[in-house]
Short mmCIF file of C-alpha atoms and ligand atoms in Angstrom, two decimals:
data_model
loop_
_atom_site.label_atom_id
_atom_site.label_comp_id
_atom_site.label_asym_id
_atom_site.label_seq_id
_atom_site.Cartn_x
_atom_site.Cartn_y
_atom_site.Cartn_z
CA MET A 754 64.10 47.14 52.56
CA SER A 755 60.39 47.84 52.20
CA SER A 756 57.76 45.42 53.43
CA ARG A 757 56.88 42.43 51.26
CA ILE A 758 54.22 39.82 51.67
CA LEU A 759 54.62 36.34 50.26
CA ILE A 760 51.37 34.74 49.12
CA LEU A 761 51.54 30.99 48.69
CA ASP A 762 48.95 29.88 46.16
CA TYR A 763 47.22 26.64 47.09
CA GLY A 764 45.03 26.88 44.01
CA SER A 765 42.06 29.02 45.03
CA GLN A 766 40.33 31.05 42.36
CA PHE A 767 40.61 33.99 44.78
CA THR A 768 44.39 34.00 45.29
CA GLN A 769 44.97 36.98 43.02
CA LEU A 770 42.30 38.83 44.94
CA ILE A 771 44.39 38.42 48.09
CA ALA A 772 47.30 40.02 46.23
CA ARG A 773 45.01 42.77 45.12
CA ARG A 774 43.75 43.50 48.65
CA VAL A 775 47.34 43.63 49.88
CA ARG A 776 48.20 46.11 47.11
CA GLU A 777 45.13 48.15 48.04
CA ALA A 778 46.60 48.41 51.52
CA ARG A 779 49.74 49.68 49.75
CA VAL A 780 51.97 46.77 50.60
CA TYR A 781 54.07 44.90 48.03
CA SER A 782 53.28 41.23 47.51
CA GLU A 783 54.10 38.33 45.22
CA VAL A 784 52.19 35.12 44.56
CA HIS A 785 54.29 31.94 44.49
CA PRO A 786 53.59 28.21 44.37
CA PRO A 787 53.61 26.36 47.70
CA THR A 788 56.46 24.21 46.45
CA ARG A 789 59.00 26.96 47.20
CA SER A 790 61.64 25.62 49.58
CA LEU A 791 62.06 26.92 53.12
CA GLU A 792 65.45 28.21 52.10
CA TRP A 793 64.02 30.11 49.17
CA ILE A 794 61.35 31.61 51.40
CA ARG A 795 63.84 32.67 54.07
CA ASP A 796 66.02 34.31 51.42
CA TRP A 797 63.02 36.17 50.07
CA LYS A 798 62.67 37.78 53.52
CA PRO A 799 58.88 38.07 53.76
CA THR A 800 57.40 40.57 56.20
CA GLY A 801 54.44 38.19 56.37
CA ILE A 802 53.18 35.06 54.63
CA ILE A 803 49.62 34.38 53.49
CA LEU A 804 48.53 30.83 52.74
CA SER A 805 45.66 30.97 50.25
CA GLY A 806 42.60 28.81 49.92
CA GLY A 807 42.54 25.82 47.62
CA PRO A 808 40.32 23.04 46.28
CA ASN A 809 41.98 20.13 48.08
CA SER A 810 41.45 18.40 51.35
CA VAL A 811 44.57 18.29 53.56
CA TYR A 812 44.21 14.52 53.92
CA GLU A 813 44.09 13.85 50.18
CA ASP A 814 46.94 12.03 48.49
CA GLY A 815 49.19 14.56 46.85
CA ALA A 816 47.48 17.55 48.46
CA PRO A 817 49.83 20.54 48.57
CA THR A 818 51.30 21.00 52.00
CA ALA A 819 53.73 23.06 54.05
CA ASP A 820 56.68 22.36 56.30
CA PRO A 821 55.78 23.20 59.93
CA ALA A 822 58.98 25.29 60.04
CA LEU A 823 57.30 27.69 57.58
CA LEU A 824 55.19 28.96 60.44
CA ASP A 825 58.25 30.35 62.20
CA ILE A 826 59.72 32.31 59.30
CA ALA A 827 57.34 35.28 59.45
CA PRO A 828 53.83 36.14 60.68
CA ILE A 829 51.25 33.87 59.03
CA LEU A 830 47.72 34.38 57.76
CA GLY A 831 45.99 31.14 56.75
CA VAL A 832 42.86 31.51 54.63
CA CYS A 833 40.40 28.60 54.22
CA TYR A 834 42.61 25.72 52.99
CA GLY A 835 45.49 27.74 54.46
CA MET A 836 43.83 27.55 57.87
CA GLN A 837 43.14 23.84 57.56
CA LEU A 838 46.74 23.29 56.58
CA VAL A 839 48.07 25.24 59.57
CA ALA A 840 45.82 23.14 61.82
CA TYR A 841 46.85 19.90 60.13
CA ILE A 842 50.61 20.45 60.30
CA SER A 843 50.41 21.73 63.88
CA GLY A 844 48.52 18.77 65.32
CA GLY A 845 44.90 19.95 65.08
CA LYS A 846 42.02 18.03 63.57
CA VAL A 847 40.37 18.85 60.25
CA ILE A 848 37.11 17.16 59.32
CA ASN A 849 34.84 16.92 56.35
CA ALA A 850 31.34 18.06 57.23
CA GLY A 851 29.90 15.96 54.45
CA ARG A 852 28.72 18.93 52.41
CA ARG A 853 30.22 22.06 50.98
CA GLU A 854 29.34 25.40 52.47
CA TYR A 855 29.27 28.05 49.82
CA GLY A 856 27.94 31.54 50.32
CA ARG A 857 27.30 34.18 52.94
CA SER A 858 27.56 33.33 56.58
CA GLN A 859 27.30 35.27 59.84
CA LEU A 860 30.39 35.31 61.98
CA GLU A 861 30.43 36.03 65.68
CA ILE A 862 33.62 37.62 66.89
CA GLU A 863 34.81 36.16 70.17
CA GLU A 864 38.06 38.01 70.52
CA PRO A 865 38.17 41.55 69.14
CA ALA A 866 41.94 41.70 68.84
CA GLY A 867 44.58 40.67 66.32
CA LEU A 868 42.78 40.28 62.99
CA PHE A 869 39.58 41.51 64.63
CA GLU A 870 41.08 44.65 66.16
CA GLY A 871 38.51 47.43 65.99
CA PHE A 872 35.51 45.08 66.25
CA GLN A 873 33.32 44.69 69.36
CA PRO A 874 33.14 41.50 71.45
CA GLY A 875 30.19 39.47 70.19
CA GLU A 876 29.86 41.66 67.10
CA GLU A 877 28.49 39.94 64.01
CA MET A 878 30.18 40.15 60.67
CA THR A 879 29.07 38.93 57.25
CA VAL A 880 31.63 36.68 55.62
CA TRP A 881 31.92 34.52 52.50
CA MET A 882 32.52 30.83 52.99
CA SER A 883 33.57 28.33 50.37
CA HIS A 884 34.79 25.07 51.82
CA GLY A 885 34.18 21.38 52.32
CA ASP A 886 36.47 20.68 55.28
CA HIS A 887 36.92 22.70 58.44
CA VAL A 888 38.94 22.67 61.63
CA ASP A 889 37.24 20.56 64.30
CA VAL A 890 39.89 20.66 67.00
CA PRO A 891 42.43 23.48 67.06
CA PRO A 892 46.07 22.51 67.41
CA PRO A 893 47.72 22.83 70.83
CA GLY A 894 48.48 26.46 71.66
CA TYR A 895 45.68 27.88 69.49
CA VAL A 896 42.60 29.82 70.63
CA VAL A 897 39.35 30.33 68.77
CA THR A 898 38.74 33.96 67.80
CA ALA A 899 35.46 33.73 65.87
CA SER A 900 32.72 31.23 65.20
CA SER A 901 29.70 30.76 62.97
CA LYS A 902 26.68 28.48 63.23
CA SER A 903 28.00 25.94 60.77
CA VAL A 904 31.67 26.26 61.74
CA PRO A 905 32.35 26.71 65.46
CA ILE A 906 36.04 27.32 64.74
CA ALA A 907 35.72 29.96 62.02
CA ALA A 908 38.91 31.76 63.03
CA MET A 909 41.81 30.96 65.34
CA ARG A 910 45.20 32.27 66.36
CA HIS A 911 48.25 31.00 68.14
CA ARG A 912 48.41 32.11 71.74
CA ASP A 913 51.98 33.45 71.54
CA LYS A 914 53.10 33.36 67.92
CA PRO A 915 51.85 35.69 65.15
CA ILE A 916 49.81 33.00 63.39
CA HIS A 917 46.22 33.87 62.44
CA CYS A 918 43.73 31.82 60.49
CA VAL A 919 40.27 32.30 59.03
CA GLN A 920 37.98 29.69 57.52
CA PHE A 921 36.19 32.29 55.34
CA HIS A 922 37.52 34.48 52.52
CA PRO A 923 38.36 38.00 53.68
CA GLU A 924 39.63 38.87 50.18
CA VAL A 925 36.28 38.72 48.35
CA ALA A 926 33.81 41.59 48.06
CA HIS A 927 31.14 39.45 49.75
CA THR A 928 33.10 39.80 52.99
CA PRO A 929 32.45 43.54 53.31
CA ARG A 930 34.89 44.16 56.15
CA GLY A 931 37.49 41.72 54.86
CA GLY A 932 39.81 44.57 53.90
CA GLU A 933 40.00 45.62 57.57
CA LEU A 934 41.05 42.11 58.57
CA ILE A 935 43.78 42.06 55.94
CA ALA A 936 44.93 45.53 57.03
CA ASN A 937 45.00 44.33 60.65
CA PHE A 938 47.19 41.44 59.59
CA LEU A 939 49.52 43.63 57.53
CA PHE A 940 49.90 46.52 59.93
CA GLY A 941 48.90 45.19 63.35
CA VAL A 942 50.50 41.76 63.10
CA CYS A 943 53.30 42.14 60.52
CA HIS A 944 54.05 45.85 61.14
CA ALA A 945 54.32 46.36 57.39
CA GLU A 946 54.81 49.84 55.92
CA PRO A 947 52.17 51.12 53.47
CA THR A 948 54.60 52.35 50.82
CA TRP A 949 53.50 50.39 47.74
CA THR A 950 51.53 53.01 45.76
CA PRO A 951 50.74 53.16 42.02
CA GLY A 952 53.67 55.59 41.89
CA ALA A 953 55.98 53.03 43.51
CA PHE A 954 54.71 50.38 41.10
CA VAL A 955 55.46 52.65 38.14
CA ASP A 956 58.97 53.42 39.44
CA ALA A 957 59.74 49.74 40.02
CA GLU A 958 58.44 48.70 36.59
CA ILE A 959 60.37 51.49 34.88
CA GLN A 960 63.51 50.28 36.57
CA LYS A 961 62.84 46.69 35.49
CA VAL A 962 62.20 47.69 31.88
CA LYS A 963 65.37 49.82 31.80
CA GLU A 964 67.49 46.98 33.11
CA LEU A 965 65.93 44.42 30.79
CA VAL A 966 66.08 46.48 27.63
CA GLY A 967 69.38 48.32 28.00
CA SER A 968 70.00 50.17 24.78
CA ARG A 969 67.99 47.82 22.62
CA ARG A 970 64.76 48.65 20.79
CA VAL A 971 61.17 47.86 21.65
CA ILE A 972 57.97 47.72 19.67
CA CYS A 973 54.38 47.96 20.92
CA GLY A 974 51.11 47.27 19.16
CA LEU A 975 48.66 49.94 20.31
CA SER A 976 45.00 49.06 20.09
CA GLY A 977 43.66 52.28 21.53
CA GLY A 978 42.34 50.38 24.54
CA VAL A 979 43.29 51.06 28.13
CA ASP A 980 45.67 48.13 28.57
CA SER A 981 47.98 48.60 25.61
CA SER A 982 47.90 52.37 26.13
CA VAL A 983 48.99 52.14 29.75
CA ALA A 984 51.64 49.53 28.96
CA ALA A 985 53.01 51.69 26.13
CA ALA A 986 53.02 54.85 28.25
CA LEU A 987 54.87 53.05 31.03
CA VAL A 988 57.52 51.63 28.73
CA HIS A 989 57.85 55.00 27.02
CA ARG A 990 58.49 56.60 30.39
CA ALA A 991 61.29 54.06 30.90
CA ILE A 992 63.07 54.12 27.56
CA GLY A 993 61.67 57.06 25.54
CA ASP A 994 62.52 56.90 21.86
CA GLN A 995 63.79 53.34 21.98
CA LEU A 996 60.06 52.48 21.84
CA THR A 997 58.10 52.54 18.60
CA CYS A 998 54.34 52.06 18.75
CA VAL A 999 52.42 50.62 15.86
CA PHE A 1000 48.72 51.30 15.52
CA VAL A 1001 46.87 49.28 12.93
CA ASP A 1002 43.72 50.92 11.60
CA ASN A 1003 41.76 47.82 10.69
CA GLY A 1004 38.73 49.75 9.48
CA LEU A 1005 36.75 48.26 12.37
CA LEU A 1006 37.29 51.12 14.79
CA ARG A 1007 34.73 53.40 16.34
CA LEU A 1008 34.06 56.95 15.16
CA HIS A 1009 37.18 59.17 15.46
CA GLU A 1010 39.07 56.45 17.30
CA ARG A 1011 42.19 56.64 15.19
CA GLU A 1012 42.46 60.42 15.56
CA GLN A 1013 42.05 60.09 19.32
CA VAL A 1014 44.86 57.56 19.62
CA GLU A 1015 47.15 59.61 17.39
CA ARG A 1016 46.44 62.76 19.37
CA THR A 1017 47.04 61.15 22.74
CA PHE A 1018 50.21 59.35 21.86
CA ARG A 1019 51.90 61.48 19.26
CA ALA A 1020 50.85 64.96 20.35
CA ASN A 1021 50.40 64.59 24.12
CA LEU A 1022 52.95 61.97 25.07
CA GLY A 1023 55.48 62.43 22.29
CA VAL A 1024 55.59 58.70 21.54
CA LYS A 1025 57.03 57.54 18.20
CA LEU A 1026 53.91 56.23 16.52
CA VAL A 1027 53.48 54.53 13.18
CA THR A 1028 49.89 54.25 11.97
CA VAL A 1029 49.18 51.65 9.34
CA ASP A 1030 45.98 52.13 7.40
CA ALA A 1031 44.96 48.60 6.56
CA SER A 1032 41.20 49.10 6.46
CA LYS A 1033 40.82 48.01 2.87
CA ARG A 1034 42.87 44.90 3.44
CA PHE A 1035 40.72 43.86 6.41
CA LEU A 1036 37.45 44.62 4.65
CA ASP A 1037 38.53 42.70 1.54
CA ALA A 1038 39.52 39.74 3.68
CA LEU A 1039 36.18 39.85 5.49
CA ALA A 1040 34.02 40.16 2.39
CA GLY A 1041 31.08 37.77 2.46
CA ILE A 1042 32.06 36.09 5.75
CA GLU A 1043 29.14 35.72 8.15
CA GLU A 1044 30.28 33.16 10.70
CA PRO A 1045 31.67 34.86 13.84
CA GLU A 1046 34.54 32.45 14.52
CA GLU A 1047 35.64 32.72 10.91
CA LYS A 1048 35.53 36.51 11.17
CA ARG A 1049 37.73 36.43 14.24
CA ARG A 1050 40.16 34.11 12.51
CA VAL A 1051 40.40 36.30 9.43
CA ILE A 1052 40.78 39.47 11.50
CA GLY A 1053 43.42 37.82 13.69
CA HIS A 1054 45.45 36.53 10.75
CA THR A 1055 45.24 39.77 8.83
CA PHE A 1056 46.39 41.57 11.94
CA ILE A 1057 49.44 39.34 12.29
CA ASP A 1058 50.40 39.84 8.66
CA VAL A 1059 49.95 43.60 8.78
CA PHE A 1060 51.72 43.92 12.12
CA GLU A 1061 54.66 41.81 11.00
CA GLU A 1062 55.04 43.77 7.80
CA ALA A 1063 54.88 47.03 9.73
CA THR A 1064 57.40 45.92 12.33
CA SER A 1065 59.81 44.59 9.78
CA GLY A 1066 59.90 48.19 8.60
CA ALA A 1067 59.32 50.30 11.68
CA GLY A 1068 60.84 48.09 14.33
CA GLN A 1069 63.31 46.17 12.22
CA ASP A 1070 65.90 45.98 14.92
CA ALA A 1071 63.51 45.58 17.87
CA ASP A 1072 64.14 42.75 20.31
CA PHE A 1073 61.13 43.24 22.55
CA LEU A 1074 57.39 43.48 22.14
CA VAL A 1075 55.22 45.20 24.76
CA GLN A 1076 51.84 43.66 25.48
CA GLY A 1077 49.15 45.01 27.77
CA THR A 1078 48.16 41.60 29.12
CA LEU A 1079 46.26 41.82 32.43
CA TYR A 1080 45.76 39.27 35.12
CA PRO A 1081 42.26 38.22 34.01
CA ASP A 1082 43.77 37.50 30.56
CA VAL A 1083 46.36 35.18 32.01
CA ILE A 1084 45.03 32.77 34.53
CA GLU A 1085 48.28 31.30 35.56
CA SER A 1086 48.47 29.51 38.82
CA TYR A 1087 49.78 26.50 40.53
CA SER A 1088 47.35 23.69 40.03
CA PRO A 1089 47.67 21.21 42.87
CA ARG A 1090 46.41 18.27 40.83
CA GLY A 1091 48.19 18.72 37.56
CA GLY A 1092 51.16 20.99 38.13
CA PRO A 1093 51.33 24.54 36.90
CA SER A 1094 48.56 25.35 34.49
CA VAL A 1095 48.39 28.24 32.13
CA THR A 1096 45.25 29.27 30.36
CA ILE A 1097 45.51 32.22 28.07
CA LYS A 1098 42.59 33.88 26.39
CA THR A 1099 44.46 34.26 23.15
CA HIS A 1100 41.93 36.63 21.69
CA HIS A 1101 42.91 39.19 24.30
CA ASN A 1102 46.53 39.32 23.26
CA VAL A 1103 47.46 41.84 20.65
CA GLY A 1104 46.67 39.80 17.60
CA GLY A 1105 47.87 36.56 19.18
CA LEU A 1106 51.24 36.82 17.45
CA LYS A 1107 52.92 33.74 16.06
CA PRO A 1108 54.64 31.42 18.52
CA ASP A 1109 57.90 31.60 16.57
CA MET A 1110 58.05 35.37 16.68
CA LYS A 1111 61.47 36.80 17.31
CA PHE A 1112 60.43 39.21 20.05
CA LYS A 1113 60.78 38.75 23.77
CA LEU A 1114 57.67 39.88 25.61
CA ILE A 1115 57.40 42.75 28.07
CA GLU A 1116 54.14 42.57 30.00
CA PRO A 1117 54.30 45.12 32.82
CA LEU A 1118 50.61 44.80 33.77
CA ARG A 1119 50.25 41.05 33.90
CA GLU A 1120 49.48 40.91 37.60
CA LEU A 1121 47.01 43.76 37.73
CA PHE A 1122 43.25 44.04 37.46
CA LYS A 1123 41.63 46.54 35.13
CA ASP A 1124 40.89 49.21 37.72
CA GLU A 1125 44.46 49.01 38.99
CA VAL A 1126 45.71 49.47 35.43
CA ARG A 1127 43.53 52.56 35.22
CA ASN A 1128 45.19 53.97 38.34
CA VAL A 1129 48.61 53.27 36.89
CA GLY A 1130 47.51 55.11 33.74
CA ARG A 1131 46.42 58.09 35.84
CA GLU A 1132 49.74 58.00 37.63
CA LEU A 1133 51.45 58.18 34.22
CA GLY A 1134 49.37 61.22 33.33
CA LEU A 1135 47.26 59.62 30.60
CA PRO A 1136 44.06 61.60 29.93
CA GLU A 1137 40.93 60.44 31.73
CA GLU A 1138 39.12 59.84 28.42
CA MET A 1139 41.73 57.17 27.74
CA VAL A 1140 42.17 55.51 31.14
CA GLY A 1141 38.44 55.41 31.86
CA ARG A 1142 37.52 53.82 28.53
CA HIS A 1143 35.24 50.83 28.34
CA PRO A 1144 36.87 47.62 27.09
CA PHE A 1145 36.74 47.16 23.32
CA PRO A 1146 37.32 43.81 21.64
CA GLY A 1147 40.33 43.31 19.37
CA PRO A 1148 38.15 42.38 16.34
CA GLY A 1149 36.29 45.65 16.94
CA LEU A 1150 33.10 46.44 15.08
CA GLY A 1151 33.77 43.36 12.95
CA ILE A 1152 31.97 41.29 15.59
CA ARG A 1153 29.31 43.95 16.24
CA VAL A 1154 28.05 44.04 12.68
CA LEU A 1155 26.31 40.67 12.75
CA GLY A 1156 26.52 38.78 9.49
CA ALA A 1157 28.58 40.07 6.60
CA VAL A 1158 30.72 43.12 7.31
CA SER A 1159 30.64 45.95 4.79
CA GLU A 1160 31.63 49.59 4.79
CA PRO A 1161 28.00 50.87 4.66
CA ALA A 1162 27.03 48.59 7.58
CA LEU A 1163 30.06 49.74 9.59
CA ASP A 1164 29.13 53.32 8.87
CA VAL A 1165 25.59 52.86 10.21
CA LEU A 1166 26.87 51.10 13.31
CA ARG A 1167 29.59 53.70 13.94
CA ARG A 1168 27.09 56.52 13.92
CA ALA A 1169 24.56 54.75 16.12
CA ASP A 1170 27.29 53.75 18.56
CA ALA A 1171 28.65 57.31 18.75
CA ILE A 1172 25.20 58.71 19.61
CA TYR A 1173 24.70 55.99 22.22
CA LEU A 1174 27.99 56.75 23.95
CA GLU A 1175 27.50 60.50 23.68
CA GLU A 1176 24.14 60.26 25.45
CA ILE A 1177 25.56 57.98 28.13
CA ARG A 1178 28.30 60.52 28.81
CA GLU A 1179 25.79 63.35 28.72
CA ALA A 1180 23.70 61.55 31.38
CA ASN A 1181 26.85 61.09 33.45
CA LEU A 1182 26.52 57.31 33.42
CA TYR A 1183 29.66 56.31 31.50
CA ASN A 1184 31.68 55.44 34.58
CA GLU A 1185 28.89 53.39 36.13
CA ILE A 1186 28.87 51.04 33.17
CA TRP A 1187 31.52 48.42 32.47
CA GLN A 1188 30.87 48.38 28.76
CA ALA A 1189 28.25 49.86 26.45
CA PHE A 1190 27.96 49.47 22.70
CA ALA A 1191 25.58 49.18 19.79
CA VAL A 1192 25.16 46.11 17.60
CA LEU A 1193 23.86 46.12 14.04
CA LEU A 1194 21.52 43.17 13.55
CA PRO A 1195 21.29 41.34 10.25
CA VAL A 1196 17.52 41.73 10.18
CA ARG A 1197 15.29 44.41 8.85
CA SER A 1198 11.91 45.33 10.14
CA VAL A 1199 9.00 47.42 9.01
CA GLY A 1200 8.49 50.96 10.19
CA VAL A 1201 6.69 54.09 9.16
CA MET A 1202 8.26 57.48 8.57
CA GLY A 1203 5.98 60.32 7.50
CA ASP A 1204 3.70 58.80 4.90
CA PHE A 1205 6.12 56.09 3.95
CA ARG A 1206 6.55 52.55 4.98
CA THR A 1207 10.19 51.76 5.76
CA TYR A 1208 12.01 48.47 5.79
CA GLU A 1209 15.26 49.02 7.60
CA ASN A 1210 17.86 47.83 10.10
CA VAL A 1211 17.50 47.08 13.77
CA VAL A 1212 20.13 48.32 16.21
CA ALA A 1213 20.50 46.54 19.55
CA LEU A 1214 21.98 48.38 22.52
CA ARG A 1215 23.98 46.58 25.16
CA ALA A 1216 25.21 48.01 28.48
CA VAL A 1217 26.50 45.88 31.32
CA THR A 1218 27.96 46.18 34.77
CA SER A 1219 30.76 43.80 35.69
CA THR A 1220 33.97 43.66 37.65
CA ASP A 1221 36.07 41.58 35.28
CA GLY A 1222 33.98 40.77 32.22
CA MET A 1223 33.61 37.14 33.33
CA THR A 1224 30.07 37.67 34.60
CA ALA A 1225 27.84 40.62 33.83
CA ASP A 1226 24.47 42.15 34.53
CA TRP A 1227 22.49 44.36 32.17
CA TYR A 1228 22.50 47.98 33.19
CA PRO A 1229 19.13 49.41 34.35
CA PHE A 1230 19.06 52.67 32.39
CA PRO A 1231 16.51 55.27 33.40
CA TYR A 1232 13.71 55.03 30.81
CA GLU A 1233 14.10 58.63 29.71
CA VAL A 1234 17.76 58.07 28.85
CA LEU A 1235 16.88 54.99 26.79
CA GLY A 1236 14.09 56.97 25.13
CA ARG A 1237 16.42 59.81 24.20
CA ILE A 1238 19.04 57.44 22.80
CA SER A 1239 16.49 55.56 20.73
CA ASN A 1240 14.92 58.77 19.34
CA ARG A 1241 18.23 60.21 18.36
CA ILE A 1242 19.48 57.03 16.67
CA ILE A 1243 16.30 56.54 14.68
CA ASN A 1244 16.12 60.21 13.67
CA GLU A 1245 19.77 60.78 12.94
CA VAL A 1246 21.07 57.53 11.52
CA ARG A 1247 19.72 56.77 8.05
CA GLY A 1248 19.00 53.11 7.64
CA VAL A 1249 17.81 52.41 11.20
CA ASN A 1250 14.12 52.38 12.11
CA ARG A 1251 14.13 50.31 15.30
CA VAL A 1252 16.20 50.20 18.48
CA VAL A 1253 16.04 47.42 21.07
CA TYR A 1254 17.73 47.07 24.47
CA ASP A 1255 19.39 43.83 25.52
CA VAL A 1256 18.38 42.62 28.99
CA SER A 1257 20.41 39.40 29.18
CA THR A 1258 22.91 38.56 31.90
CA LYS A 1259 26.21 36.76 31.38
CA PRO A 1260 25.99 33.82 31.78
CA PRO A 1261 24.11 32.46 29.94
CA ALA A 1262 24.48 35.24 27.33
CA THR A 1263 27.89 36.76 26.58
CA ILE A 1264 28.66 40.46 26.59
CA GLU A 1265 29.28 40.66 22.85
CA TRP A 1266 26.62 39.45 20.43
CA GLU A 1267 28.90 38.39 17.52
P1 XMP G 433 32.18 38.05 26.05
O1 XMP G 433 31.48 38.50 24.80
O2 XMP G 433 32.96 36.79 25.86
O3 XMP G 433 33.27 39.17 26.34
O4 XMP G 433 31.26 38.02 27.23
C1 XMP G 433 33.93 39.38 27.54
C2 XMP G 433 34.82 40.59 27.37
O5 XMP G 433 35.84 40.32 26.41
C3 XMP G 433 35.76 41.20 25.31
N1 XMP G 433 36.01 40.44 24.11
C4 XMP G 433 37.15 40.50 23.40
N2 XMP G 433 38.26 41.22 23.60
N3 XMP G 433 39.20 40.30 21.66
C5 XMP G 433 39.29 41.12 22.71
O6 XMP G 433 40.30 41.79 22.85
C6 XMP G 433 38.11 39.53 21.40
O7 XMP G 433 38.07 38.79 20.43
C7 XMP G 433 37.04 39.64 22.33
N4 XMP G 433 35.82 39.06 22.41
C8 XMP G 433 35.20 39.56 23.52
C9 XMP G 433 34.35 41.75 25.35
O8 XMP G 433 34.27 43.02 24.70
C10 XMP G 433 34.08 41.82 26.82
O9 XMP G 433 34.66 42.96 27.41
#
């Protein structure tokens, strides 16, 4: 059997990042709640076990804990709360320093072996700390392997057993050499095999889908975005013509978007695709609506109606619905205080279908991050122009025409947006940017063109860098690129006489304007 790492989730916001780092090292892992029984864990046969961080203090009433026998099932890596827990259940002392330490810290490596294999004695390493408590006295049998100014016992290991602990977070990007530590744990300590590639992921998911679906039928709502495209391509690889994709043209798409989706799926991949042209229905429903939440509601409801009508024709006998939900869409984790908690950003789900819908869901990407989904898409042979696409919101240009949405306004925005993206690609910057788009503002301003005074629309340009869309920075375009984009939009798009660039970060601004 291939190597598998069990990650016990004590509630840290970074737990899924641990899983991600393990996948990056090409080892299979699963995240489970710490309430799994010893018996369950033994049956699971972990090659190694990682205890995540968490918000509690080990001494708190009801704090999640672990049976000391856990530490003998497989090699252990305790991270932050995981380290404190190992110390606590093994007879060490954990204390509260009276204040939280949050941020970068310098670590001094005392023992360049085990997790720190490949480092030099006394070498310094930048790490990310986020904790209130820390280990004050290591349990019997443990030695200190690294220290920092604020935490003398910043890492420790058992003298004879394969148990390693760190007070900091090796899984976050702010611990630049954290990946090496995790690799040392996986390969040096657990002797895991690096066999979990995007190809292995695809094979395993295909197998799962085949077993689940049997000879039944499946439907998938394609949005043209990366997530639903990759999910559809994967399921298609598994069950071929048992899958029918439905693409709703809501009239709020970007220039040539519909043709691109049809070409990729129908012509290149041979997927059964039904396109429903519902533009008029969406635009009629949106007529006169200015308030963004109301627009979203109307777009969402219209989508559900159109999709259900389409599937009662095209996928009449389908039992399953494929959704391209990703991990950041589903923040589902064990919550030590209140039991399992599930928060779903409904607006990210394909239309947020009705709760009483008859379909069972297939969500093959629900544990992955966006860039991992892109790699899976590449593995499936999807064209780069599709897997590398910037995210695009479900309500589309409907929330990028501010104020009332109309066909002429959409047309102006579509053309400005196409020029913007074309120039970004031309300057070779598309892949450096998380998301770039134009917004049509509901204001007009005065300009001059030739001998005439103009009174026309303002287009705002937005481009951000981000890793997950939760926080974002504005992208520092070279001035000449901005200049070229602005000139072209003003000269080529009738109805626009002014272009502005948005230099707001998220938070406090959001990525979309709405
Ligand atoms: P905000 O504007 O909240 O956006 O900073 C964060 C990310 O989510 C996308 N977004 C949406 N995606 N349906 C979607 O599928 C929506 O209603 C929606 N609203 C925002 C946004 O484009 C950005 O990538």
